[in-house]
CSV table of C-alpha atoms in Angstrom, one decimal:
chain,number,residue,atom,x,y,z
A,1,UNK,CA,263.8,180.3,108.2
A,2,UNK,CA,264.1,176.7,108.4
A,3,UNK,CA,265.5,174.3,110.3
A,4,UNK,CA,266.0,172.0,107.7
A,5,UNK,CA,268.3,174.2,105.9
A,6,UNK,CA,269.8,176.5,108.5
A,7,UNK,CA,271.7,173.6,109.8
A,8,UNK,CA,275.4,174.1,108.6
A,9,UNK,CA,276.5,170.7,108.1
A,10,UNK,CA,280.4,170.5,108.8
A,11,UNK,CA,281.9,168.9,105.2
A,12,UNK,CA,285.3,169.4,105.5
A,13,UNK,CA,286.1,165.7,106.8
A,14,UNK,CA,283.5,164.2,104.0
A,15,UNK,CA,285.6,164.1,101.0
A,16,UNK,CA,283.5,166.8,99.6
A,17,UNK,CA,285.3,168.2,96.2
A,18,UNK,CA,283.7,171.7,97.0
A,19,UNK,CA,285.4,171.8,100.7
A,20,UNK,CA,288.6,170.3,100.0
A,21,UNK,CA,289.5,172.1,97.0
A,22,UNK,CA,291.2,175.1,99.1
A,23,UNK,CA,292.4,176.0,102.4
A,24,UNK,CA,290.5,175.2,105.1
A,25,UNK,CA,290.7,179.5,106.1
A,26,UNK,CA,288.4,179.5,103.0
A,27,UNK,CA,284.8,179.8,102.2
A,28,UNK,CA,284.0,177.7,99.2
A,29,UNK,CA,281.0,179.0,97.4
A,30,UNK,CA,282.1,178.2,94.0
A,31,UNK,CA,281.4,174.5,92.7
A,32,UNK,CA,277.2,173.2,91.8
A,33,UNK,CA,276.8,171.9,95.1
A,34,UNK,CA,274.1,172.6,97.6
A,35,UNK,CA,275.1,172.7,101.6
A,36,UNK,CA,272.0,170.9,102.5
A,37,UNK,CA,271.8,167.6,103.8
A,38,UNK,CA,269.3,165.7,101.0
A,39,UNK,CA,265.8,165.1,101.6
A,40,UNK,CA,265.6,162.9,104.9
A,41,UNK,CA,263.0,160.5,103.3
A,42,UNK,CA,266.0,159.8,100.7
A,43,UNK,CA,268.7,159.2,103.0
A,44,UNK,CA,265.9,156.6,104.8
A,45,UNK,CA,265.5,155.2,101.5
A,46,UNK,CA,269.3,154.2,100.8
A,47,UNK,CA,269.8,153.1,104.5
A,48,UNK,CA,267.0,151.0,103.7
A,49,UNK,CA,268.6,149.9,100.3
A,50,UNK,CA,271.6,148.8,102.6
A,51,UNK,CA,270.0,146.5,104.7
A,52,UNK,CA,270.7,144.2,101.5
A,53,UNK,CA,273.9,143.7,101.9
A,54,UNK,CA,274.7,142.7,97.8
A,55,UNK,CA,275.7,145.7,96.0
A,56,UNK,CA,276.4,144.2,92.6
A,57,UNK,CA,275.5,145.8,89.8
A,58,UNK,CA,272.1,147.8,88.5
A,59,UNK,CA,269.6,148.3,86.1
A,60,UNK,CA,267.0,150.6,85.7
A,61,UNK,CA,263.8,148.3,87.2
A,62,UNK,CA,260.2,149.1,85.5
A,63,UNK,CA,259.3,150.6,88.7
A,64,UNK,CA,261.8,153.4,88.5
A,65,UNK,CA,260.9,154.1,84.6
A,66,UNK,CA,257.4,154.4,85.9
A,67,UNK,CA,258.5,157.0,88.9
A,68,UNK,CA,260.6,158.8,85.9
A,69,UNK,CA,257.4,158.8,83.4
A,70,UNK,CA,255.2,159.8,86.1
A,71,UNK,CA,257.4,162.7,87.7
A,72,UNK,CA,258.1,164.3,84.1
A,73,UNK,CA,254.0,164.2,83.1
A,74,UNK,CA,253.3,165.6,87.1
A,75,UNK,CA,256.2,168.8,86.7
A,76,UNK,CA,256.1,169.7,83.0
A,77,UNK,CA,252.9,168.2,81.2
A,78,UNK,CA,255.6,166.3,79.1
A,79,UNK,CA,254.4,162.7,78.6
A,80,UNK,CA,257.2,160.0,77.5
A,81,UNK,CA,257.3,156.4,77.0
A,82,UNK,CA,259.2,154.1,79.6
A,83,UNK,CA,261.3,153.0,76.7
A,84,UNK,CA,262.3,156.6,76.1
A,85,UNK,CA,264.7,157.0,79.3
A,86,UNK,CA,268.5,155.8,78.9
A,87,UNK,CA,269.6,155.7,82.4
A,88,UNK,CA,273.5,157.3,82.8
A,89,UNK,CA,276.2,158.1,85.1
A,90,UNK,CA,275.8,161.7,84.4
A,91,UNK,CA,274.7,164.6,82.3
A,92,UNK,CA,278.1,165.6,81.1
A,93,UNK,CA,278.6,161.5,79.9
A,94,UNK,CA,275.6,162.0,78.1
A,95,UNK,CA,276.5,165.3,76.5
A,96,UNK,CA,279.9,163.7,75.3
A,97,UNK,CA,278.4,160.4,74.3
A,98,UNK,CA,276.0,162.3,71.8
A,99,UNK,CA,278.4,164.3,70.7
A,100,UNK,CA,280.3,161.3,69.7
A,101,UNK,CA,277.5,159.4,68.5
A,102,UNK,CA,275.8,162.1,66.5
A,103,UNK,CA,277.5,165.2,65.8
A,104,UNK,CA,278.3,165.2,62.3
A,105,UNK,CA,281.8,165.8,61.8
A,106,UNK,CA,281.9,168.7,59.3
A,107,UNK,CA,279.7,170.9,60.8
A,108,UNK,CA,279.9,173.3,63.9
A,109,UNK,CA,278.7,173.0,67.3
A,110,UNK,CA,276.5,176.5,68.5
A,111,UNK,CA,276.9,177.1,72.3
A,112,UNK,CA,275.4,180.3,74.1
A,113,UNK,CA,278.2,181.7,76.3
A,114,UNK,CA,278.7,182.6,79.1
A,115,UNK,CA,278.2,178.7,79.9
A,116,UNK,CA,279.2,175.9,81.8
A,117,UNK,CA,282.3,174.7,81.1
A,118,UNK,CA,282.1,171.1,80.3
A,119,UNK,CA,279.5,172.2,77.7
A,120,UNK,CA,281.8,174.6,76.3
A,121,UNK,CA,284.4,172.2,76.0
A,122,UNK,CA,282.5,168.9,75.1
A,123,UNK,CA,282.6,169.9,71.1
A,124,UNK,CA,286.7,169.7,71.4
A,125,UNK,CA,287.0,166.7,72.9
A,126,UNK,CA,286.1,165.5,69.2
A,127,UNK,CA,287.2,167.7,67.1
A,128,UNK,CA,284.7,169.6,66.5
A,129,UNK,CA,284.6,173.5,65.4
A,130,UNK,CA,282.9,175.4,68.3
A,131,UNK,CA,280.5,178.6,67.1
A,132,UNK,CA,279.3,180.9,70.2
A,133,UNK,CA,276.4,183.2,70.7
A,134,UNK,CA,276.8,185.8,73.5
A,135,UNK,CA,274.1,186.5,76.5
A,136,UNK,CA,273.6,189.7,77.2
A,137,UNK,CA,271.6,190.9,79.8
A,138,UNK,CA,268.9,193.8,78.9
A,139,UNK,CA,267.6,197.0,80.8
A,140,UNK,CA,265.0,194.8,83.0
A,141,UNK,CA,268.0,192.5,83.5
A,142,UNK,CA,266.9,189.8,81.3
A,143,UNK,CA,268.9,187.1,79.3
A,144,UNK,CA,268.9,187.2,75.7
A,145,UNK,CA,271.2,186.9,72.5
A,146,UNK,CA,270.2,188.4,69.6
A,147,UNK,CA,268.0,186.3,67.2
A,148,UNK,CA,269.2,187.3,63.8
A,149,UNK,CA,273.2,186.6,65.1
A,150,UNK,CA,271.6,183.1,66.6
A,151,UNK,CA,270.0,182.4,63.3
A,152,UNK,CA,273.0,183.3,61.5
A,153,UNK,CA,275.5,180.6,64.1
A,154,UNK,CA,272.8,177.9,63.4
A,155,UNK,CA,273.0,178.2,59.8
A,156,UNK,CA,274.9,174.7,57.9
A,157,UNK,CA,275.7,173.6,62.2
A,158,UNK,CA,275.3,170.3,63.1
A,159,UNK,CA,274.3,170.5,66.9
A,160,UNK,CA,273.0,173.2,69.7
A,161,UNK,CA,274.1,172.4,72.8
A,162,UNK,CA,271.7,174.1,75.1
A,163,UNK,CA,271.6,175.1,78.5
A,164,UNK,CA,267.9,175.2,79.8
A,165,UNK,CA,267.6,176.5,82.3
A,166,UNK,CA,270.9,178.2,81.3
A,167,UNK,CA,273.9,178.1,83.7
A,168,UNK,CA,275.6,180.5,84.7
A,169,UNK,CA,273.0,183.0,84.0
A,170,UNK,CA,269.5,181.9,85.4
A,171,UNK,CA,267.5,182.3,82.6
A,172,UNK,CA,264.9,180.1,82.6
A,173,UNK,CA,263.6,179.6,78.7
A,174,UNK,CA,259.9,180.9,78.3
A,175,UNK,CA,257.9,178.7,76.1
A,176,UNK,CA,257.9,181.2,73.0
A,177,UNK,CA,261.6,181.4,73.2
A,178,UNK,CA,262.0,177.6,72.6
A,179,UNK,CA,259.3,177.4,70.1
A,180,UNK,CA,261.6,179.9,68.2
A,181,UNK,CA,265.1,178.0,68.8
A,182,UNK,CA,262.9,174.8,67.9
A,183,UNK,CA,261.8,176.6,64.8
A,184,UNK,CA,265.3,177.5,63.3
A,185,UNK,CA,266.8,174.1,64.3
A,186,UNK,CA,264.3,172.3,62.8
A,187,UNK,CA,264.7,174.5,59.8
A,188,UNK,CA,268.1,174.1,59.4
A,189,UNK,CA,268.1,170.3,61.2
A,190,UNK,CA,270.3,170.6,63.8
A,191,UNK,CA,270.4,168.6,66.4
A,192,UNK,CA,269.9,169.9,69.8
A,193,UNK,CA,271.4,168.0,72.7
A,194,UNK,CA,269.5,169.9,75.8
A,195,UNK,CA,271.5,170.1,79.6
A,196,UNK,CA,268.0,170.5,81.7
A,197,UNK,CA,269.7,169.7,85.1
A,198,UNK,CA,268.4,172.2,86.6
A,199,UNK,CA,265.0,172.0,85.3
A,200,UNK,CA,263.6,171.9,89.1
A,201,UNK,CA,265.2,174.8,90.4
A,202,UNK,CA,262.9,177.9,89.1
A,203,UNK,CA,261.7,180.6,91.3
A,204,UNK,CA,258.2,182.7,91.0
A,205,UNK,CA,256.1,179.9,90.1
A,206,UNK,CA,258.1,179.0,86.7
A,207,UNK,CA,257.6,175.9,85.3
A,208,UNK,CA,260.5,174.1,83.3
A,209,UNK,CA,259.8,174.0,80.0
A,210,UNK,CA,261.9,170.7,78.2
A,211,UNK,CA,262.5,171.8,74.4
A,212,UNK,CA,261.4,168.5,73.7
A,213,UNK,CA,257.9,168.8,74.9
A,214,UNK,CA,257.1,171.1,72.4
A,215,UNK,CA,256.2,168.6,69.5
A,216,UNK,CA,257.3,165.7,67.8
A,217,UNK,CA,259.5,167.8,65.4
A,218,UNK,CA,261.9,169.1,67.5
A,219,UNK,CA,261.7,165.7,69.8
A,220,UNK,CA,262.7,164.0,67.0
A,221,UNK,CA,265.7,165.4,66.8
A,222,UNK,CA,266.4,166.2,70.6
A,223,UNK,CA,268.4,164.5,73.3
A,224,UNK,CA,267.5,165.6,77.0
A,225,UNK,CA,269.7,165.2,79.6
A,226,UNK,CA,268.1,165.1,83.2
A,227,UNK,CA,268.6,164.2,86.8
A,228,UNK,CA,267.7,164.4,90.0
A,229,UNK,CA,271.4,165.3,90.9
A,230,UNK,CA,270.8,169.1,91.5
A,231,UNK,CA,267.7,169.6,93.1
A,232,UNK,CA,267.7,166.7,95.1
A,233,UNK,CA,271.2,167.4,96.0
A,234,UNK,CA,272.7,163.8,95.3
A,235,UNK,CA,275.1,164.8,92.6
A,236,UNK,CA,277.5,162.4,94.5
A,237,UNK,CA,275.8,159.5,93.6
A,238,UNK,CA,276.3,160.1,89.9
A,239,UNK,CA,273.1,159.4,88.2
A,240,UNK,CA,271.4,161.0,85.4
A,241,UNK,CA,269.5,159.8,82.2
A,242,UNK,CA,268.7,160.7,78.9
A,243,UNK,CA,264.8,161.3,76.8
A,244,UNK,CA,265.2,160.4,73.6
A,245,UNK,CA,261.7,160.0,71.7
A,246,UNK,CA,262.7,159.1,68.7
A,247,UNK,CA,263.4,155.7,68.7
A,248,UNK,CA,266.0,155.3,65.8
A,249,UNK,CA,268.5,158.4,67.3
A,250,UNK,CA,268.3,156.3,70.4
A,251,UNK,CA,269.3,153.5,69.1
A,252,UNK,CA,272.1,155.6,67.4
A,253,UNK,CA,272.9,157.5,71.0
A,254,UNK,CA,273.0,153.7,72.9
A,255,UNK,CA,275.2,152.1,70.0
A,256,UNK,CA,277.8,155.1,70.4
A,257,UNK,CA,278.2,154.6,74.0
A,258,UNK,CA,279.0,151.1,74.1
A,259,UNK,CA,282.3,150.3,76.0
A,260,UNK,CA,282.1,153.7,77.9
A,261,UNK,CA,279.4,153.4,79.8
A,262,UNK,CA,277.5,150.4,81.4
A,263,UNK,CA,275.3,150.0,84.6
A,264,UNK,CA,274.3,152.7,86.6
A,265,UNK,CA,275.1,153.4,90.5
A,266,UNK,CA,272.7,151.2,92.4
A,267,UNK,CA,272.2,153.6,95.4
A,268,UNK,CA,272.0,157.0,92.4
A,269,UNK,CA,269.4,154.7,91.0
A,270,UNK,CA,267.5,154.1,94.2
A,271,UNK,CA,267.6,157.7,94.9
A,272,UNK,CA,266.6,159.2,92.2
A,273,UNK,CA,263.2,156.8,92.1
A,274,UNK,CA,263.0,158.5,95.8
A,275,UNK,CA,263.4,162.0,94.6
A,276,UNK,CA,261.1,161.9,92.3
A,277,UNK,CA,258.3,159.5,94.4
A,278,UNK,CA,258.8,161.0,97.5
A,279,UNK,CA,260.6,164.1,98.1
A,280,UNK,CA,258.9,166.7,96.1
A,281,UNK,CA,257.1,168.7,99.1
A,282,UNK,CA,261.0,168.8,100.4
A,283,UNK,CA,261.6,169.9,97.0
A,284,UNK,CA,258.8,172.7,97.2
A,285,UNK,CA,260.7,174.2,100.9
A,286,UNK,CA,264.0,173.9,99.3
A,287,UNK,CA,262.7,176.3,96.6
A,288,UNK,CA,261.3,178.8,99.1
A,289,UNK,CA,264.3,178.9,101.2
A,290,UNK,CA,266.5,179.9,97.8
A,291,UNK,CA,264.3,182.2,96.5
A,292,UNK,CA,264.8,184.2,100.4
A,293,UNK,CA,268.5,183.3,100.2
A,294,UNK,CA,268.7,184.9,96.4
A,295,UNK,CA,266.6,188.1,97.5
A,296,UNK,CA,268.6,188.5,100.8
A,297,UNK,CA,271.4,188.8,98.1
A,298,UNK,CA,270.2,190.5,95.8
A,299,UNK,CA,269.1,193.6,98.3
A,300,UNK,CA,272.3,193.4,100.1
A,301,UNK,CA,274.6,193.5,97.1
A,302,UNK,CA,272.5,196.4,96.0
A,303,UNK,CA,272.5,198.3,99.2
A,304,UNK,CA,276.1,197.4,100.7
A,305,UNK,CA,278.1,197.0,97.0
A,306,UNK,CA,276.2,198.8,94.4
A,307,UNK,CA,279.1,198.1,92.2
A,308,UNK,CA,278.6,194.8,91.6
A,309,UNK,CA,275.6,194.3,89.5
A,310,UNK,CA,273.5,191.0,90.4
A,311,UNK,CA,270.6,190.1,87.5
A,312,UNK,CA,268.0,188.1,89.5
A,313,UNK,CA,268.3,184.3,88.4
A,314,UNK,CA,264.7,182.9,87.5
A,315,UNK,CA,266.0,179.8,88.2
A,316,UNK,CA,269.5,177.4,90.0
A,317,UNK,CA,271.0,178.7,93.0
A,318,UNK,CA,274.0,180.7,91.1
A,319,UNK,CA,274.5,184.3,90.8
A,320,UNK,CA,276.0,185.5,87.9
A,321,UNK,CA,278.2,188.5,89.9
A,322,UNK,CA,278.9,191.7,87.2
A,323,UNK,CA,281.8,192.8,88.8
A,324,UNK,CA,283.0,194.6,86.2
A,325,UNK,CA,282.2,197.9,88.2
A,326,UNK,CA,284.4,197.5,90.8
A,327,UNK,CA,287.5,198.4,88.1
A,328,UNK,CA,289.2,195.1,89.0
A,329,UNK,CA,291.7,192.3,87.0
A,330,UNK,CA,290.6,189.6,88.5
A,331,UNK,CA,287.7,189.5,90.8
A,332,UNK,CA,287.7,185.8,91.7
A,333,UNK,CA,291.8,185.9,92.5
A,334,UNK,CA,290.5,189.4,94.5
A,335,UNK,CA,287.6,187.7,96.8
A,336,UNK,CA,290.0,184.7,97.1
A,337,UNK,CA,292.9,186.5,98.1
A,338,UNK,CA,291.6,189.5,100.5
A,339,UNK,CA,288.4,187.8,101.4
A,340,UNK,CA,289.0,184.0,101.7
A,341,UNK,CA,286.2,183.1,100.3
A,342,UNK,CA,285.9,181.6,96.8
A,343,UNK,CA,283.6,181.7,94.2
A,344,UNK,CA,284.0,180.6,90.2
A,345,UNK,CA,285.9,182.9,88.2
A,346,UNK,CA,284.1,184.6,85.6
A,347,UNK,CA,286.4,183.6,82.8
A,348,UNK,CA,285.9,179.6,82.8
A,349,UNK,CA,282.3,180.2,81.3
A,350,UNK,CA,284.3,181.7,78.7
A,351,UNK,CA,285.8,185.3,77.3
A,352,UNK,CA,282.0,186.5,77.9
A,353,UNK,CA,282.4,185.9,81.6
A,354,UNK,CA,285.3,188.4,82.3
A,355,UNK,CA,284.6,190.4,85.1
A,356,UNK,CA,282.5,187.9,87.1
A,357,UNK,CA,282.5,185.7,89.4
A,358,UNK,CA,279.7,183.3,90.2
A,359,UNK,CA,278.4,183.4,93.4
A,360,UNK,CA,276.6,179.7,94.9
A,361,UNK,CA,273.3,180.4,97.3
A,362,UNK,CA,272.8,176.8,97.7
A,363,UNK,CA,273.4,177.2,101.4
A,364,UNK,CA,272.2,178.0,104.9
A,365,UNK,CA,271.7,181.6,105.5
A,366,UNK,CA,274.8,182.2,108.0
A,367,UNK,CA,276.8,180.7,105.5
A,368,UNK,CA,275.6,182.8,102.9
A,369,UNK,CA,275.8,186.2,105.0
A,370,UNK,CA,279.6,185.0,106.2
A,371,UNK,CA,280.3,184.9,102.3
A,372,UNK,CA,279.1,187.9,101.7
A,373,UNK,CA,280.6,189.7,105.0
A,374,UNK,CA,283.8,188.7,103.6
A,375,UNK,CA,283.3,189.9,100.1
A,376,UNK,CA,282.5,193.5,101.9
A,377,UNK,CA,285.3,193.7,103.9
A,378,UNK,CA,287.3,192.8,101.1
A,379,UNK,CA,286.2,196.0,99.1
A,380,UNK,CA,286.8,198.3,102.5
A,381,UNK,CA,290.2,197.3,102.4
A,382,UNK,CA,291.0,197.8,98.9
């Protein structure tokens, strides 16, 4: 255990979206949102910030390109120009913006669902035809959607929107699976606008693997969306940014954005060149105490609820909750309604996502175990 994470930080009064979205008799453990105070050497760094009292507004300073640059070559080998980064107010913004910039708009949009639901419904908000891929998870509890039926989605699209690592699932991308999705895209030249916000968040000694790393092909015609937001736990402060390699889709992406999107928060800017200066050994305990909050789960679902089946996540701090066992309509509305505590129903990541609920770890043990008490004593009195 540790004390920088077993502290349960009262959030009710704080404006918090997670806390105030229901009752106060109920446990939210639905939204993205860790309930850890962030890194203290962050929280030093904007109360530092504010002893200048100007707060106009910001631009990404050559010293926080090079703390990007330098933070993406130290955690995933991938080396990237300065000029490459296109700071933003956030990934989903970015996803939107690209979309809008890029998508051609005659041909389909391939998402892999179950999957985050501003993903799944960024291609509408254009006008864009939507093709999906199913998950499904195998024998050993892996992620995967068949290749051929991938292939086949792919074919005459105009952009993948991809989940890596892949949310709500867990499945962090292995390096041969991307080369193979980079193969077929570039094949078929699709664009591939990558969501890698959760690129720090991988358990067992993963390392993230962007898509774009993999060569100058499928860089070429990749957008990555990044930020500090999830590991760090600062998604508050709304700050994110884009990779984009190839210099003539950037200029593309940055011309299609204009009037939506202008400066940057100056205190998201200022700690996100923290995060990635400064906080990584936080980072590193973070990780440890997940992974033990994810196994605690995982053995006492197993033991105490054998019904619902929970695939280990190789990487975020959700659970993807098959609760299709336990022979019930709604599971979500259930656990809401007979356990006060809440989680995210199945069915926003899409038809795929019926019978589950998803299940957020980010959080100090006792709040984790009073989750879960309640979800038991909700199926005793069924």
């Amino acid at each position: 255990m540790n004390a920088l994470f077993d502290t349960v930080l009262p959030r009710a009064s704080t404006d918090s979206s997670k806390w105030s979205a229901y009752p106060a008799d109920v446990l939210p453990m639905w939204v993205a949102d860790m309930d850890f105070a962030a890194a203290p050497v962050i929280i030093d760094g904007i109360r530092e910030r504010l002893g200048h009292p100007a707060l106009g507004y910001a631009t990404a300073t050559a010293a926080w390109r090079a703390d990007v640059v330098a933070y993406l070559q130290r955690r995933y080998g991938w080396v990237v120009s300065e000029a490459a980064l296109v700071p933003l107010p956030g990934v989903v913004p970015g996803c939107n913006m690209a979309l809008g910039a890029l998508a051609p708009a005659d041909k389909p949009v391939v998402v892999k669902v179950p999957n985050y639901p501003p993903l799944r419904a960024a291609a509408a908000h254009w006008g864009l035809e939507q093709r999906v891929v199913t998950l499904e998870a195998d024998a050993s509890g892996q992620w995967h959607c068949d290749p051929d039926t991938l292939a086949g989605a792919l074919h005459g699209a105009g952009v993948l929107l991809l989940s890596n690592p892949h949310n709500p699932v867990g499945k962090a991308y292995s390096r041969e699976e991307l080369l193979q999705l980079a193969q077929v895209c570039e094949q078929q030249g699709v664009l591939v606008i990558s969501d890698e916000i959760h690129a720090d968040l991988l358990f067992e000694g993963r390392r993230h693997v962007p898509i774009a790393s993999l060569g100058p092909e499928i860089a070429a015609r990749t957008i990555t969306l990044m930020s500090a937001s999830k590991a760090y736990n600062i998604a508050g402060l709304k700050t994110a940014f884009a990779v984009i390699t190839d210099p003539e889709l950037r200029r593309r992406f940055q011309q299609g954005h204009k009037g939506m999107v202008d400066s940057v928060n100056v205190l998201g800017l200022e700690a996100t060149r923290i995060a990635f200066s400064q906080a990584e050994p936080w980072l590193e305990q973070l990780l440890g105490y997940l992974q033990g909050n994810r196994d605690w789960l995982a053995a006492t679902l197993a033991e105490r609820a054998p019904a619902i089946r929970m695939h280990l996540p190789q990487a975020t701090y959700l659970a993807w909750l098959d609760c299709r066992g336990l022979g019930l309509d709604d599971p979500q509305r259930f656990f809401l309604d007979k356990g006060r505590v809440a989680f995210s129903a199945g069915t926003d990541f899409g038809q795929a996502g019926q019978g589950f609920v998803r299940l957020n770890f980010g959080c100090p043990r006792a709040l984790l175990q009073e989750g879960v008490a309640r979800m038991l004593q909700a199926l005793e009195g069924a």
